[in-house]
């Protein structure tokens, strides 16, 4: 027998030399905080691992000819780096790391407890591996089943939906931060109780002077969807109002009787519209609804069904005009589409197509650059569909009309499943030139930018910068991640649409569409309805940096509800926040009446919605 080596503990300690059987090639050390036990095993074992710490070491040797283990001796040592103080080497020592006096008996007890803990941890690891295997198997079966379905056909009921009480998944962002701007304790949203610190004076402006999408007359229509949907119209107001809901005198009388009504509301109301009011392609119909209110109101419509939803904010009639540009997406399986609605008699409408295919209407073939014309009377509608993207198609009319565009059901970038896309379009005369485009929560974003006239466009998106000139009606796309923000500026009007892609969280959300509000379209007061039935709902706020506080229903925002925050520094310094909100009526304002942009979005099982607080100058 011979010694392979020895190691000294410098300082006031001891030197330890261990002799190990010649059949053992090496001894390896691993650091610990208590003691080290070295053991030599029979010649079939190449190496033995011990542990070395700052306390003491116990060495044992096992001869290849001996069946039982014999303890050799207990040595104590103190190294120069040790954190252990010895009071009496023969009786024990005080260990600062655990705050206890250690004796040989306590060490033996510690060893036994350590052995038990090791066995317990091993058992837990085995159970965890078993659980992961089971979970993976179940998930694989579910994916294979879902892949066999045809674009989310409605073959299930609500028993597979996620719980409406689900909390948000943890959101990771290098740019997110807590919102601690206020210096005094204030009640936080959501709250159902009044407080002396509630900013009552900022939550009720005069209904007579509300700009943007506030108005007293609106046209609502529902474009074609691939399945029957629950169709709703939400009306919100600052104060109690009277509402008239009417349809064309030429509409089927039984259908008209289901819709037409006059009622009073205190703050908001949901009106259900029969599914038969959905438009059909290439038909002149009278399928639009007129909403009239006694004071300025906001109107949002929704077409919702299991696994598909589309929402849009409506533009008041007094802000409609005669020129529009279509924005849609390239359909994967179904249609891109747009629809027009007349609010006057004898309205001539000319549609100049931009597309990479031909289109047949009433037996006539139209090519890109050619114009289709049609005459519509009051409250008549007409919908055009195609299997290719219709973005850049130009619509012009002799009198003001309402125009809507999107897709009946589409999936984007080859991800997820399809969802209904719809937006009422702002007239080209009311489009901005400066935009801040935030991300969609938990999903990537496709931004589509359309030059209304020949323009030079600058953008900076997640450290990617471009400065380029574009022709009239030319458009391009930018993709950003769920952490990205895009600043866009042009020397001419541009239309900017944001499409949320399928979520990174499996089975949560599919594409959504929203017209992004421009910087000069920001308002200082919004009152919207966050729809019920969605697991994750949030608003995105874009505002200038200041000491003004954002208020939700009159209360400050809890930092725990801020899921994302980013700052942009251009000629104007912007702050972008994504904030968790809850279903129901929501008033959004600030303590100093600052203007800001607002978008609302939500996700659920295989579907998502998005709409803006305002999209017109």
Coordinates of C-alpha atoms in Angstrom, one line a residue:
X1 CA 0.0 0.0 0.0
X2 CA 1.1 3.5 -0.7
X3 CA -0.1 7.1 -0.6
X4 CA -1.3 8.7 -3.8
X5 CA -1.0 12.2 -2.3
X6 CA -1.8 14.4 0.6
X7 CA -3.4 17.8 0.9
X8 CA -2.7 20.4 3.7
X9 CA -5.2 22.7 5.2
X10 CA -3.1 25.9 5.7
X11 CA -3.6 28.0 8.8
X12 CA -4.1 26.6 12.3
X13 CA -5.4 23.2 11.2
X14 CA -4.0 19.8 10.6
X15 CA -2.4 17.8 7.8
X16 CA -4.3 14.7 6.6
X17 CA -2.8 11.9 4.7
X18 CA -4.9 9.0 3.7
X19 CA -3.6 5.6 2.5
X20 CA -5.8 3.9 0.0
X21 CA -5.6 0.5 -1.4
X22 CA -3.4 0.1 -4.5
X23 CA -6.3 -1.2 -6.4
X24 CA -7.9 2.3 -6.3
X25 CA -6.6 4.6 -9.0
X26 CA -7.7 8.0 -7.7
X27 CA -9.6 9.9 -5.1
X28 CA -11.7 12.8 -6.1
X29 CA -12.9 15.6 -3.8
X30 CA -16.1 17.7 -4.0
X31 CA -16.7 20.7 -1.8
X32 CA -19.4 20.7 0.9
X33 CA -20.2 22.7 4.0
X34 CA -20.0 20.1 6.7
X35 CA -17.5 17.3 6.6
X36 CA -16.0 14.9 4.1
X37 CA -16.0 11.1 4.0
X38 CA -13.6 9.3 1.8
X39 CA -14.1 5.6 1.1
X40 CA -12.2 3.2 -1.0
X41 CA -14.1 0.5 -2.8
X42 CA -12.9 -2.8 -4.3
X43 CA -10.6 -2.9 -7.3
X44 CA -13.6 -3.0 -9.7
X45 CA -14.2 0.7 -8.9
X46 CA -12.0 3.2 -10.6
X47 CA -12.6 6.2 -8.4
X48 CA -14.1 7.2 -5.1
X49 CA -15.7 10.6 -4.5
X50 CA -15.6 12.2 -1.2
X51 CA -16.5 15.6 0.1
X52 CA -14.3 18.2 1.7
X53 CA -15.6 21.1 3.7
X54 CA -14.5 23.4 6.5
X55 CA -15.4 21.2 9.4
X56 CA -13.7 17.8 9.7
X57 CA -13.1 14.7 7.6
X58 CA -13.7 11.1 8.1
X59 CA -11.7 8.6 6.1
X60 CA -12.6 5.0 5.8
X61 CA -11.0 2.2 3.8
X62 CA -12.5 -0.9 2.5
X63 CA -10.3 -3.7 1.6
X64 CA -11.3 -5.9 -1.3
X65 CA -11.1 -8.9 1.0
X66 CA -13.3 -7.5 3.7
X67 CA -17.1 -7.7 3.4
X68 CA -17.9 -5.1 6.0
X69 CA -16.9 -1.4 6.3
X70 CA -14.7 -0.3 9.1
X71 CA -14.3 3.2 10.3
X72 CA -10.7 4.1 10.6
X73 CA -10.6 7.4 12.5
X74 CA -12.0 10.9 12.8
X75 CA -9.7 13.7 12.0
X76 CA -10.5 17.4 12.4
X77 CA -8.9 20.2 10.5
X78 CA -9.3 23.8 10.1
X79 CA -8.4 25.5 6.8
X80 CA -7.5 29.1 6.3
X81 CA -10.8 29.6 4.5
X82 CA -13.0 27.8 7.0
X83 CA -16.0 29.5 8.6
X84 CA -16.0 27.1 11.5
X85 CA -14.8 28.1 15.0
X86 CA -13.6 25.3 17.3
X87 CA -14.3 25.6 21.0
X88 CA -13.0 22.2 22.0
X89 CA -11.5 19.9 19.4
X90 CA -12.1 16.8 21.5
X91 CA -15.7 17.5 22.3
X92 CA -17.0 19.3 19.2
X93 CA -17.2 22.7 17.6
X94 CA -19.5 25.6 16.9
X95 CA -20.5 25.8 13.2
X96 CA -21.5 29.4 12.1
X97 CA -23.1 28.2 8.9
X98 CA -25.9 26.3 10.7
X99 CA -25.7 28.1 14.1
X100 CA -25.3 24.9 16.1
X101 CA -22.6 23.2 18.3
X102 CA -21.5 20.0 16.6
X103 CA -20.5 16.8 18.4
X104 CA -19.5 13.5 17.0
X105 CA -23.0 12.2 17.9
X106 CA -24.7 15.1 16.2
X107 CA -22.6 14.5 13.2
X108 CA -23.7 10.9 13.0
X109 CA -27.3 12.1 13.3
X110 CA -26.7 14.6 10.6
X111 CA -25.3 11.9 8.4
X112 CA -28.4 9.8 8.9
X113 CA -30.7 12.8 8.2
X114 CA -28.6 13.6 5.1
X115 CA -29.0 10.0 3.9
X116 CA -32.8 10.1 4.4
X117 CA -33.0 13.5 2.6
X118 CA -31.0 12.0 -0.3
X119 CA -33.4 9.1 -0.6
X120 CA -36.4 11.4 -0.3
X121 CA -35.0 13.7 -3.1
X122 CA -34.3 10.7 -5.3
X123 CA -37.9 9.5 -4.8
X124 CA -39.3 13.0 -5.7
X125 CA -37.1 13.1 -8.8
X126 CA -38.5 9.7 -9.9
X127 CA -42.0 10.8 -9.4
X128 CA -41.3 14.1 -11.3
X129 CA -39.9 12.2 -14.3
X130 CA -42.9 9.9 -14.3
X131 CA -45.3 12.9 -14.2
X132 CA -43.4 14.6 -17.1
X133 CA -43.7 11.4 -19.2
X134 CA -47.4 11.2 -18.6
X135 CA -48.0 14.9 -19.4
X136 CA -45.9 14.7 -22.6
X137 CA -47.9 11.6 -23.7
X138 CA -51.2 13.3 -23.1
X139 CA -50.1 16.6 -24.8
X140 CA -48.8 14.6 -27.9
X141 CA -52.2 12.8 -28.2
X142 CA -54.0 16.2 -27.9
X143 CA -51.8 17.8 -30.6
X144 CA -52.3 14.8 -33.0
X145 CA -56.0 15.1 -32.4
X146 CA -56.2 18.8 -33.0
X147 CA -54.1 18.6 -36.2
X148 CA -56.8 16.3 -37.5
X149 CA -59.4 18.9 -37.2
X150 CA -60.2 21.2 -40.1
X151 CA -59.3 24.7 -39.0
X152 CA -61.1 24.6 -35.6
X153 CA -64.4 23.3 -36.7
X154 CA -66.8 23.8 -33.8
X155 CA -67.2 20.2 -32.6
X156 CA -66.7 20.9 -28.9
X157 CA -68.5 22.7 -26.2
X158 CA -67.5 25.0 -23.4
X159 CA -66.3 22.1 -21.3
X160 CA -62.8 22.4 -22.9
X161 CA -62.5 26.1 -22.4
X162 CA -60.0 27.5 -20.0
X163 CA -61.2 28.8 -16.7
X164 CA -62.2 32.5 -16.8
X165 CA -60.3 33.0 -13.5
X166 CA -57.0 31.9 -14.9
X167 CA -54.2 34.3 -14.0
X168 CA -51.8 35.7 -16.6
X169 CA -48.8 33.5 -17.3
X170 CA -45.6 35.1 -16.0
X171 CA -44.4 37.6 -18.6
X172 CA -40.7 37.9 -19.1
X173 CA -39.4 41.2 -20.6
X174 CA -36.0 42.8 -20.3
X175 CA -37.8 46.2 -20.6
X176 CA -40.6 45.7 -18.2
X177 CA -40.5 47.5 -14.9
X178 CA -42.6 48.3 -11.9
X179 CA -44.9 51.4 -12.0
X180 CA -44.0 53.4 -8.9
X181 CA -44.4 56.9 -10.1
X182 CA -46.9 58.0 -7.5
X183 CA -45.6 59.2 -4.1
X184 CA -48.7 58.9 -2.0
X185 CA -50.8 55.8 -1.4
X186 CA -53.8 55.8 -3.7
X187 CA -56.5 53.2 -4.3
X188 CA -55.6 50.8 -7.1
X189 CA -57.7 49.3 -9.9
X190 CA -59.8 47.2 -9.7
X191 CA -61.8 48.7 -6.8
X192 CA -65.5 48.7 -6.0
X193 CA -65.3 51.2 -3.1
X194 CA -65.1 55.0 -3.2
X195 CA -62.1 56.8 -1.7
X196 CA -61.2 60.3 -0.9
X197 CA -58.2 59.9 -3.2
X198 CA -60.3 58.8 -6.2
X199 CA -60.0 61.4 -9.0
X200 CA -63.7 62.0 -9.6
X201 CA -63.1 65.3 -11.4
X202 CA -61.2 63.5 -14.3
X203 CA -63.6 60.7 -15.0
X204 CA -66.6 62.6 -16.4
X205 CA -65.9 65.1 -19.1
X206 CA -68.6 66.9 -21.0
X207 CA -70.2 64.5 -23.4
X208 CA -70.7 67.4 -25.9
X209 CA -67.0 67.9 -26.6
X210 CA -65.6 64.4 -27.0
X211 CA -63.6 64.0 -30.2
X212 CA -62.3 61.0 -32.1
X213 CA -64.7 58.0 -32.3
X214 CA -67.3 59.6 -30.0
X215 CA -70.5 60.5 -31.9
X216 CA -74.3 60.2 -32.0
X217 CA -74.9 58.2 -35.2
X218 CA -73.1 55.0 -36.4
X219 CA -73.4 52.4 -39.1
X220 CA -72.8 48.8 -38.0
X221 CA -72.5 45.8 -40.3
X222 CA -71.1 42.2 -39.9
X223 CA -69.0 40.8 -42.7
X224 CA -69.1 37.1 -43.6
X225 CA -67.6 34.5 -41.2
X226 CA -67.0 30.8 -41.8
X227 CA -69.4 29.9 -39.0
X228 CA -72.5 31.2 -37.3
X229 CA -71.5 33.8 -34.6
X230 CA -73.1 35.6 -31.7
X231 CA -73.3 39.2 -32.9
X232 CA -73.3 42.1 -30.4
X233 CA -73.2 45.9 -30.5
X234 CA -71.8 47.6 -27.4
X235 CA -72.7 51.2 -26.7
X236 CA -71.1 53.2 -23.9
X237 CA -71.8 56.8 -22.8
X238 CA -70.6 59.3 -20.2
X239 CA -74.1 59.8 -18.9
X240 CA -77.5 58.2 -19.2
X241 CA -78.8 58.4 -22.9
X242 CA -81.6 57.4 -25.2
X243 CA -80.7 55.0 -28.0
X244 CA -82.6 54.2 -31.3
X245 CA -81.6 51.0 -33.0
X246 CA -83.1 50.9 -36.5
X247 CA -82.6 49.2 -39.9
X248 CA -83.7 49.8 -43.5
X249 CA -87.4 49.9 -44.3
X250 CA -86.6 47.4 -47.1
X251 CA -85.3 44.8 -44.7
X252 CA -87.4 41.7 -44.1
X253 CA -90.1 42.7 -41.7
X254 CA -89.7 39.8 -39.2
X255 CA -85.9 40.4 -39.1
X256 CA -86.5 44.1 -38.7
X257 CA -88.8 43.6 -35.8
X258 CA -86.1 41.6 -34.0
X259 CA -83.6 44.5 -34.2
X260 CA -85.4 47.8 -34.1
X261 CA -85.9 49.3 -30.7
X262 CA -85.7 52.4 -28.6
X263 CA -84.3 52.3 -25.1
X264 CA -82.6 54.2 -22.3
X265 CA -79.3 53.2 -20.8
X266 CA -77.5 54.5 -17.7
X267 CA -73.9 53.9 -18.9
X268 CA -73.5 51.0 -21.4
X269 CA -75.6 48.4 -23.1
X270 CA -75.2 45.3 -25.3
X271 CA -77.5 44.8 -28.2
X272 CA -77.8 41.3 -29.8
X273 CA -78.2 41.1 -33.5
X274 CA -79.5 38.0 -35.4
X275 CA -77.0 36.0 -37.3
X276 CA -79.0 36.4 -40.5
X277 CA -77.7 40.0 -40.6
X278 CA -74.3 38.7 -41.7
X279 CA -73.4 39.8 -45.2
X280 CA -73.1 37.6 -48.3
X281 CA -70.6 38.1 -51.1
X282 CA -71.4 40.0 -54.2
X283 CA -75.0 40.9 -53.3
X284 CA -76.7 44.2 -52.8
X285 CA -78.4 43.9 -49.4
X286 CA -79.9 46.0 -46.7
X287 CA -77.9 44.4 -43.8
X288 CA -76.6 47.3 -41.8
X289 CA -77.8 48.7 -38.4
X290 CA -78.1 52.4 -37.6
X291 CA -77.3 53.4 -34.0
X292 CA -78.5 56.9 -32.9
X293 CA -77.9 58.3 -29.4
X294 CA -79.1 61.4 -27.6
X295 CA -75.5 62.3 -26.5
X296 CA -71.9 61.4 -27.7
X297 CA -71.2 57.7 -27.3
X298 CA -68.7 55.0 -28.4
X299 CA -69.8 51.9 -30.4
X300 CA -67.9 48.6 -30.7
X301 CA -69.3 45.5 -32.4
X302 CA -68.3 41.9 -31.9
X303 CA -68.9 38.6 -33.8
X304 CA -68.0 35.8 -31.4
X305 CA -68.2 32.0 -31.4
X306 CA -66.3 29.2 -29.9
X307 CA -62.7 29.5 -31.3
X308 CA -63.3 32.6 -33.4
X309 CA -64.0 36.3 -32.7
X310 CA -63.7 39.7 -34.4
X311 CA -64.2 43.2 -33.0
X312 CA -64.0 46.7 -34.3
X313 CA -64.5 50.3 -33.1
X314 CA -67.0 52.2 -35.2
X315 CA -66.5 55.6 -36.6
X316 CA -69.4 58.1 -36.2
X317 CA -71.2 59.0 -39.4
X318 CA -70.2 62.7 -39.3
X319 CA -66.5 61.6 -39.7
X320 CA -67.1 59.3 -42.7
X321 CA -65.9 60.4 -46.1
X322 CA -65.5 59.4 -49.7
X323 CA -62.0 57.8 -50.1
X324 CA -60.6 54.7 -48.4
X325 CA -57.8 52.2 -48.9
X326 CA -58.4 48.5 -48.1
X327 CA -56.2 46.5 -45.8
X328 CA -56.5 42.7 -45.5
X329 CA -54.1 39.7 -45.4
X330 CA -53.3 37.0 -47.9
X331 CA -55.8 34.2 -47.2
X332 CA -54.5 30.8 -46.5
X333 CA -57.7 28.9 -47.1
X334 CA -60.7 31.2 -47.1
X335 CA -61.2 34.8 -48.3
X336 CA -59.9 38.3 -47.9
X337 CA -62.9 40.7 -48.0
X338 CA -64.2 44.2 -47.7
X339 CA -67.7 45.7 -47.5
X340 CA -69.2 49.1 -48.2
X341 CA -72.4 50.6 -46.7
X342 CA -74.2 53.7 -48.0
X343 CA -75.9 56.3 -45.8
X344 CA -77.5 58.2 -48.6
X345 CA -79.6 57.5 -51.7
X346 CA -78.0 57.2 -55.1
X347 CA -74.4 56.8 -53.9
X348 CA -72.0 55.9 -56.7
X349 CA -69.0 53.8 -55.6
X350 CA -65.9 53.1 -57.6
X351 CA -63.5 50.3 -56.6
X352 CA -60.0 50.1 -58.2
X353 CA -58.5 46.7 -57.4
X354 CA -55.0 46.0 -56.3
X355 CA -54.4 42.2 -56.5
X356 CA -52.2 39.6 -58.1
X357 CA -55.1 37.7 -59.7
X358 CA -58.3 38.4 -61.6
X359 CA -61.7 38.7 -60.1
X360 CA -65.1 37.9 -61.7
X361 CA -68.1 40.0 -60.7
X362 CA -71.5 39.6 -62.5
X363 CA -69.8 37.7 -65.3
X364 CA -67.1 40.4 -66.0
X365 CA -63.4 39.8 -65.4
X366 CA -61.5 42.5 -63.5
X367 CA -57.7 42.7 -63.3
X368 CA -55.5 44.7 -60.9
X369 CA -55.7 48.4 -61.7
X370 CA -59.2 48.1 -63.2
X371 CA -62.3 49.7 -61.7
X372 CA -65.6 48.2 -60.7
X373 CA -68.5 50.6 -60.1
X374 CA -71.8 50.1 -58.3
X375 CA -74.7 52.3 -57.1
X376 CA -76.1 51.9 -53.6
X377 CA -79.1 53.5 -51.8
X378 CA -79.5 54.4 -48.2
X379 CA -78.5 51.5 -45.8
X380 CA -77.6 49.2 -48.6
X381 CA -74.4 47.1 -48.4
X382 CA -72.1 45.2 -50.8
X383 CA -69.3 42.8 -49.9
X384 CA -66.4 41.7 -52.2
X385 CA -64.3 38.6 -51.5
X386 CA -61.2 37.1 -53.1
X387 CA -58.8 34.2 -52.5
X388 CA -55.9 36.7 -52.7
X389 CA -54.9 39.7 -50.7
X390 CA -56.8 42.9 -51.6
X391 CA -54.6 45.3 -49.6
X392 CA -54.1 48.6 -51.5
X393 CA -57.5 48.4 -53.3
X394 CA -58.8 52.0 -53.5
X395 CA -62.5 52.9 -52.8
X396 CA -64.0 56.2 -53.8
X397 CA -67.6 57.4 -53.6
X398 CA -69.8 60.3 -54.6
X399 CA -71.2 60.6 -51.1
X400 CA -69.8 59.5 -47.7
X401 CA -69.9 55.8 -47.0
X402 CA -68.7 53.3 -44.4
X403 CA -66.0 50.8 -45.3
X404 CA -65.0 47.6 -43.5
X405 CA -62.2 45.1 -44.4
X406 CA -60.4 42.0 -43.2
X407 CA -60.7 38.3 -43.7
X408 CA -63.5 35.9 -43.0
X409 CA -61.0 33.6 -41.2
X410 CA -57.3 33.6 -41.7
X411 CA -54.1 32.3 -40.0
X412 CA -50.9 34.3 -40.4
X413 CA -47.3 33.3 -40.9
X414 CA -48.4 29.7 -41.0
X415 CA -49.0 29.6 -37.3
X416 CA -52.0 28.3 -35.3
X417 CA -55.5 28.3 -36.7
X418 CA -57.6 30.9 -38.5
X419 CA -59.6 33.7 -36.8
X420 CA -62.1 36.3 -38.0
X421 CA -60.4 39.7 -38.9
X422 CA -62.5 42.9 -39.3
X423 CA -61.9 46.6 -38.9
X424 CA -63.9 49.7 -39.9
X425 CA -61.5 51.8 -41.9
X426 CA -60.9 55.5 -41.3
X427 CA -61.2 57.7 -44.4
X428 CA -57.8 58.6 -45.9
X429 CA -58.5 62.3 -45.0
X430 CA -58.4 61.4 -41.3
X431 CA -55.3 59.2 -41.3
X432 CA -52.2 60.2 -39.3
X433 CA -48.4 60.2 -40.1
X434 CA -46.8 59.4 -36.8
X435 CA -47.4 56.1 -35.0
X436 CA -46.1 54.0 -32.0
X437 CA -47.0 50.4 -32.5
X438 CA -46.8 48.2 -29.4
X439 CA -46.5 44.4 -29.3
X440 CA -49.3 42.0 -28.8
X441 CA -49.1 40.2 -25.4
X442 CA -47.6 36.7 -25.6
X443 CA -47.4 36.7 -29.4
X444 CA -45.5 38.2 -32.3
X445 CA -46.9 41.1 -34.3
X446 CA -47.2 41.7 -38.0
X447 CA -47.4 45.5 -38.8
X448 CA -48.7 46.5 -42.2
X449 CA -48.0 50.1 -43.4
X450 CA -49.7 51.6 -46.5
X451 CA -48.7 54.8 -48.1
X452 CA -51.8 56.8 -49.1
X453 CA -49.7 59.0 -51.4
X454 CA -46.1 59.0 -52.4
X455 CA -44.3 59.2 -49.1
X456 CA -40.9 58.9 -47.4
X457 CA -41.3 56.6 -44.4
X458 CA -38.9 56.3 -41.4
X459 CA -39.3 53.5 -38.9
X460 CA -37.3 52.1 -36.0
X461 CA -38.5 48.7 -34.8
X462 CA -36.5 46.9 -32.1
X463 CA -33.2 48.4 -33.2
X464 CA -34.0 47.9 -36.9
X465 CA -34.1 51.2 -38.8
X466 CA -35.3 52.0 -42.3
X467 CA -35.7 55.2 -44.3
X468 CA -37.3 54.7 -47.7
X469 CA -39.7 56.2 -50.2
X470 CA -42.9 54.5 -51.3
X471 CA -45.3 55.0 -54.1
X472 CA -49.0 55.7 -53.8
X473 CA -50.9 52.7 -52.3
X474 CA -47.6 50.8 -51.9
X475 CA -47.4 48.8 -48.7
X476 CA -44.9 46.7 -46.7
X477 CA -44.8 44.6 -43.6
X478 CA -42.7 44.6 -40.4
X479 CA -42.6 41.7 -37.9
X480 CA -41.8 42.4 -34.3
X481 CA -41.6 40.1 -31.2
X482 CA -43.7 40.2 -28.1
X483 CA -41.1 42.5 -26.6
X484 CA -40.8 44.8 -29.6
X485 CA -42.0 48.3 -30.1
X486 CA -42.1 50.2 -33.4
X487 CA -41.9 53.9 -34.1
X488 CA -43.1 55.0 -37.5
X489 CA -43.0 58.5 -39.1
X490 CA -43.9 59.7 -42.6
X491 CA -44.0 62.9 -44.5
X492 CA -47.5 61.9 -45.8
X493 CA -50.5 60.1 -44.4
X494 CA -50.1 56.3 -43.8
X495 CA -52.5 53.7 -42.7
X496 CA -51.0 51.3 -40.1
X497 CA -52.7 48.0 -39.1
X498 CA -51.4 45.6 -36.5
X499 CA -52.0 41.9 -36.6
X500 CA -51.4 39.7 -33.5
X501 CA -50.2 36.3 -34.5
X502 CA -51.0 33.0 -32.8
X503 CA -49.8 33.0 -29.2
X504 CA -46.6 31.4 -27.9
X505 CA -48.8 29.9 -25.2
X506 CA -50.2 26.7 -26.8
X507 CA -53.9 26.9 -27.7
X508 CA -54.3 30.5 -26.4
X509 CA -55.3 33.0 -29.1
X510 CA -55.1 33.1 -32.8
X511 CA -54.8 36.1 -35.2
X512 CA -56.4 39.5 -34.4
X513 CA -56.5 42.8 -36.3
X514 CA -56.6 46.4 -35.2
X515 CA -56.1 49.8 -36.9
X516 CA -53.4 51.5 -34.9
X517 CA -54.2 55.0 -33.6
X518 CA -51.8 57.7 -34.7
X519 CA -50.1 60.2 -32.4
X520 CA -52.5 63.0 -33.3
X521 CA -55.5 60.7 -32.8
X522 CA -54.8 60.3 -29.1
X523 CA -57.6 61.3 -26.6
X524 CA -57.6 62.1 -22.9
X525 CA -60.8 60.0 -22.1
X526 CA -62.0 56.6 -23.1
X527 CA -64.9 54.5 -22.0
X528 CA -65.1 51.0 -23.4
X529 CA -66.5 47.6 -22.7
X530 CA -64.0 44.8 -22.0
X531 CA -66.0 41.7 -23.2
X532 CA -66.8 38.8 -20.9
X533 CA -65.7 35.3 -21.5
X534 CA -61.9 35.8 -22.1
X535 CA -59.2 34.4 -19.9
X536 CA -56.7 37.1 -20.6
X537 CA -57.8 40.7 -21.3
X538 CA -55.5 43.8 -21.4
X539 CA -55.2 47.3 -22.6
X540 CA -52.2 48.9 -24.3
X541 CA -51.5 52.6 -23.5
X542 CA -49.1 54.8 -25.4
X543 CA -48.5 58.2 -23.7
X544 CA -46.0 60.9 -23.5
X545 CA -43.7 60.6 -20.5
X546 CA -44.8 62.9 -17.6
X547 CA -45.6 62.8 -13.9
X548 CA -49.3 62.3 -14.8
X549 CA -50.9 59.1 -13.4
X550 CA -53.0 56.7 -15.5
X551 CA -56.4 56.0 -14.0
X552 CA -58.7 53.0 -14.6
X553 CA -62.2 53.7 -13.4
X554 CA -60.8 56.5 -11.4
X555 CA -58.1 54.5 -9.6
X556 CA -54.3 54.2 -10.1
X557 CA -52.8 51.1 -11.7
X558 CA -51.4 48.4 -9.4
X559 CA -47.8 47.5 -10.4
X560 CA -48.8 43.8 -10.4
X561 CA -51.2 44.5 -13.3
X562 CA -48.5 46.1 -15.5
X563 CA -47.4 43.3 -17.7
X564 CA -45.0 45.2 -19.9
X565 CA -43.5 48.7 -20.0
X566 CA -41.1 50.3 -22.5
X567 CA -39.8 53.9 -23.1
X568 CA -39.1 55.4 -26.5
X569 CA -37.0 58.6 -27.0
X570 CA -37.6 60.6 -30.1
X571 CA -38.7 64.2 -30.5
X572 CA -41.5 63.1 -28.2
X573 CA -40.7 60.7 -25.3
X574 CA -43.2 57.9 -25.1
X575 CA -44.1 55.4 -22.5
X576 CA -45.8 52.1 -23.6
X577 CA -47.6 50.0 -21.0
X578 CA -49.6 46.8 -21.3
X579 CA -52.0 46.5 -18.4
X580 CA -54.1 43.6 -17.3
X581 CA -57.8 44.5 -17.1
X582 CA -61.0 42.7 -16.2
X583 CA -64.3 42.2 -18.0
X584 CA -66.9 45.0 -17.8
X585 CA -67.1 48.7 -18.2
X586 CA -63.7 50.5 -18.2
X587 CA -63.0 54.2 -18.1
X588 CA -59.4 55.2 -18.9
X589 CA -58.0 58.7 -18.2
X590 CA -55.1 60.5 -16.4
X591 CA -54.8 62.8 -13.5
X592 CA -53.7 65.7 -15.7
X593 CA -55.9 65.0 -18.7
X594 CA -53.0 64.0 -20.9
X595 CA -53.7 62.6 -24.3
X596 CA -52.8 58.9 -25.0
X597 CA -53.5 56.1 -27.4
X598 CA -55.5 53.1 -26.3
X599 CA -56.0 49.6 -27.6
X600 CA -57.9 46.7 -26.0
X601 CA -57.2 43.0 -26.6
X602 CA -58.1 39.7 -25.2
X603 CA -57.3 36.0 -25.6
X604 CA -59.0 32.7 -25.0
X605 CA -59.0 29.2 -26.3
X606 CA -58.1 29.4 -30.0
X607 CA -59.2 33.0 -30.5
X608 CA -58.3 36.6 -29.7
X609 CA -59.8 40.1 -30.3
X610 CA -58.4 43.6 -30.6
X611 CA -59.9 47.0 -31.1
X612 CA -58.7 50.6 -30.7
X613 CA -60.1 53.4 -28.6
X614 CA -60.0 55.7 -31.6
X615 CA -58.6 55.6 -35.2
X616 CA -59.7 59.0 -36.7
X617 CA -58.5 62.5 -36.5

